[in-house]
Amino acid sequence: RPGNGYYGAKIGEVYQDKYKYIIPTSINNTEGQAARNALAAAVSNWKSLDQAEKNSYNKRADEIGGISGYNLYIKEYILENV
């Protein structure tokens, strides 16, 4: 890759990465499909909640700190249903 923008790199000189970047042949494996389905269901259920329920999760998340109501809901949904 070009050296421009890297600390100590000479302008216009091309550098090679130490390691090759490997792209997996498929990330859609059967082992991970259950987790992807559960996450999709959790997101769909979050979208179907009314605003009062979402506000309840947001309030609980604020009390916990460091997490949003959305993430709290997803976490609890996954723990209960998977």
Rosetta silent file (secondary structure, phi, psi, omega in degrees, C-alpha in Angstrom):
SEQUENCE: RPGNGYYGAKIGEVYQDKYKYIIPTSINNTEGQAARNALAAAVSNWKSLDQAEKNSYNKRADEIGGISGYNLYIKEYILENV
SCORE:     score description
SCORE:     0.000 S_00000001
   1 L     0.000  158.432 -177.551    0.000    0.000    0.000 S_00000001
   2 E   -68.063  148.701 -176.140    1.188    3.532   -0.489 S_00000001
   3 L   -82.812   -7.501 -178.165    3.255    5.057    2.290 S_00000001
   4 L   -62.504  132.442  176.058    1.495    8.417    2.313 S_00000001
   5 L    91.936   -6.539  178.382   -0.124    9.181    5.651 S_00000001
   6 L  -100.914  142.941 -178.257    1.816    6.628    7.702 S_00000001
   7 L   -59.756  126.284  177.282    4.306    7.701   10.349 S_00000001
   8 L    78.300    3.147 -178.380    7.832    7.604    8.949 S_00000001
   9 L   -82.360  145.864  177.392    6.669    6.605    5.462 S_00000001
  10 L   -87.628  135.293 -177.897    8.283    8.122    2.427 S_00000001
  11 L   -61.524  128.990  176.706    5.893    9.880    0.074 S_00000001
  12 L    87.993  -15.382  179.583    5.177    7.797   -3.004 S_00000001
  13 L   -80.259  140.905 -178.167    6.933    4.626   -1.758 S_00000001
  14 E   -99.940  129.867  179.468    4.814    1.473   -1.729 S_00000001
  15 L  -111.765  150.404  178.269    4.915   -0.774    1.348 S_00000001
  16 L  -106.392  140.675  176.611    3.688   -4.340    1.651 S_00000001
  17 L   -66.077  150.927 -179.862    1.682   -5.584    4.626 S_00000001
  18 L   -69.269  -38.649 -177.561    3.400   -8.132    6.850 S_00000001
  19 L  -119.030  148.985  176.060    0.423  -10.509    6.743 S_00000001
  20 L   -74.475  146.586  174.320   -2.017  -11.314    3.972 S_00000001
  21 L   -86.512  123.003 -175.943   -5.616  -10.276    4.468 S_00000001
  22 L  -108.681  127.509  176.070   -7.748  -13.404    4.376 S_00000001
  23 L  -101.408  123.235  179.973  -11.413  -13.296    3.463 S_00000001
  24 L   -62.088  149.240 -178.066  -13.341  -16.332    4.710 S_00000001
  25 L   -65.300  -35.726  178.311  -14.987  -18.411    2.027 S_00000001
  26 L  -156.648  129.839  174.120  -18.374  -18.145    3.772 S_00000001
  27 L   -96.235   -6.166  179.989  -19.583  -16.501    6.946 S_00000001
  28 L   -91.530   64.334  179.484  -23.029  -18.025    6.492 S_00000001
  29 L   -90.226  162.978 -176.429  -22.239  -21.293    8.233 S_00000001
  30 H   -69.424  -28.916 -178.661  -24.798  -23.521    9.899 S_00000001
  31 H   -65.707  -33.352 -176.977  -23.261  -23.077   13.368 S_00000001
  32 H   -93.756   -7.194 -174.789  -23.957  -19.343   13.381 S_00000001
  33 H   -64.735  -37.066  179.546  -27.368  -19.384   11.742 S_00000001
  34 H   -62.586  -40.661  179.132  -29.253  -19.880   15.029 S_00000001
  35 H   -67.288  -40.158  178.429  -27.590  -16.809   16.531 S_00000001
  36 H   -64.900  -39.304  178.048  -28.344  -14.724   13.436 S_00000001
  37 H   -65.052  -41.944  179.772  -32.000  -15.818   13.547 S_00000001
  38 H   -64.026  -42.423  178.878  -32.273  -14.973   17.247 S_00000001
  39 H   -65.113  -41.507  178.086  -30.783  -11.527   16.693 S_00000001
  40 H   -62.039  -40.186  178.703  -33.116  -10.871   13.764 S_00000001
  41 H   -66.917  -40.098  179.480  -36.110  -11.876   15.906 S_00000001
  42 H   -63.476  -44.299  179.563  -34.949   -9.652   18.774 S_00000001
  43 H   -64.529  -42.074  178.474  -34.574   -6.634   16.496 S_00000001
  44 H   -61.585  -42.563  178.823  -37.967   -7.285   14.937 S_00000001
  45 H   -66.416  -37.527  177.402  -39.580   -7.498   18.372 S_00000001
  46 H   -60.602  -42.424 -178.993  -37.898   -4.253   19.482 S_00000001
  47 H   -65.281  -26.450 -178.246  -39.341   -2.499   16.455 S_00000001
  48 H   -86.275   -9.026  178.144  -42.818   -3.747   17.341 S_00000001
  49 L   -68.862  148.814  174.614  -42.727   -2.340   20.908 S_00000001
  50 L   -80.839  168.943 -173.308  -44.702    0.809   21.571 S_00000001
  51 H   -63.484  -33.077  179.594  -42.917    3.965   22.682 S_00000001
  52 H   -64.091  -41.846  178.358  -43.873    3.524   26.356 S_00000001
  53 H   -66.810  -40.293  177.576  -42.178    0.114   26.484 S_00000001
  54 H   -63.617  -40.558  177.455  -39.099    1.484   24.735 S_00000001
  55 H   -63.275  -35.674  177.564  -38.958    4.354   27.224 S_00000001
  56 H   -62.485  -44.717  177.443  -39.134    1.827   30.064 S_00000001
  57 H   -65.856  -39.110  178.344  -36.099   -0.002   28.676 S_00000001
  58 H   -63.278  -38.830  179.428  -34.277    3.286   28.137 S_00000001
  59 H   -66.535  -45.225  177.477  -34.929    4.284   31.754 S_00000001
  60 H   -61.825  -39.346  179.506  -33.674    0.944   33.079 S_00000001
  61 H   -66.174  -37.523  177.089  -30.605    1.196   30.854 S_00000001
  62 H   -62.435  -37.341  178.566  -29.856    4.690   32.176 S_00000001
  63 H   -67.113  -36.597  178.205  -29.924    3.296   35.720 S_00000001
  64 H   -72.110  -45.673 -179.461  -27.480    0.552   34.738 S_00000001
  65 L    85.481  144.021  175.966  -25.267    2.939   32.771 S_00000001
  66 L    76.010   12.420 -179.702  -23.113    2.284   29.740 S_00000001
  67 L  -148.319  149.498  177.684  -25.863    0.617   27.705 S_00000001
  68 L   -92.002  164.511  177.079  -28.817    1.781   25.645 S_00000001
  69 H   -62.011  -37.388  177.583  -32.381    0.605   26.062 S_00000001
  70 H   -60.318  -49.761 -178.792  -32.167   -1.093   22.681 S_00000001
  71 H   -65.922  -35.717  176.743  -29.080   -3.068   23.689 S_00000001
  72 H   -63.208  -44.584  179.234  -30.628   -3.964   27.042 S_00000001
  73 H   -62.309  -46.760 -179.566  -33.725   -5.315   25.297 S_00000001
  74 H   -59.824  -44.842 -179.967  -31.656   -7.317   22.790 S_00000001
  75 H   -59.552  -49.508 -178.665  -29.539   -8.756   25.614 S_00000001
  76 H   -66.297  -38.447  179.039  -32.549   -9.810   27.672 S_00000001
  77 H   -62.847  -46.094 -179.098  -34.384  -11.212   24.656 S_00000001
  78 H   -63.888  -43.862 -179.041  -31.401  -13.330   23.640 S_00000001
  79 H   -64.665  -34.402 -179.582  -30.859  -14.605   27.200 S_00000001
  80 H   -79.466  -31.527 -169.962  -34.518  -15.562   27.588 S_00000001
  81 H  -109.119   -3.845 -178.784  -35.059  -17.121   24.170 S_00000001
  82 L  -117.645    0.000    0.000  -31.810  -18.804   23.224 S_00000001
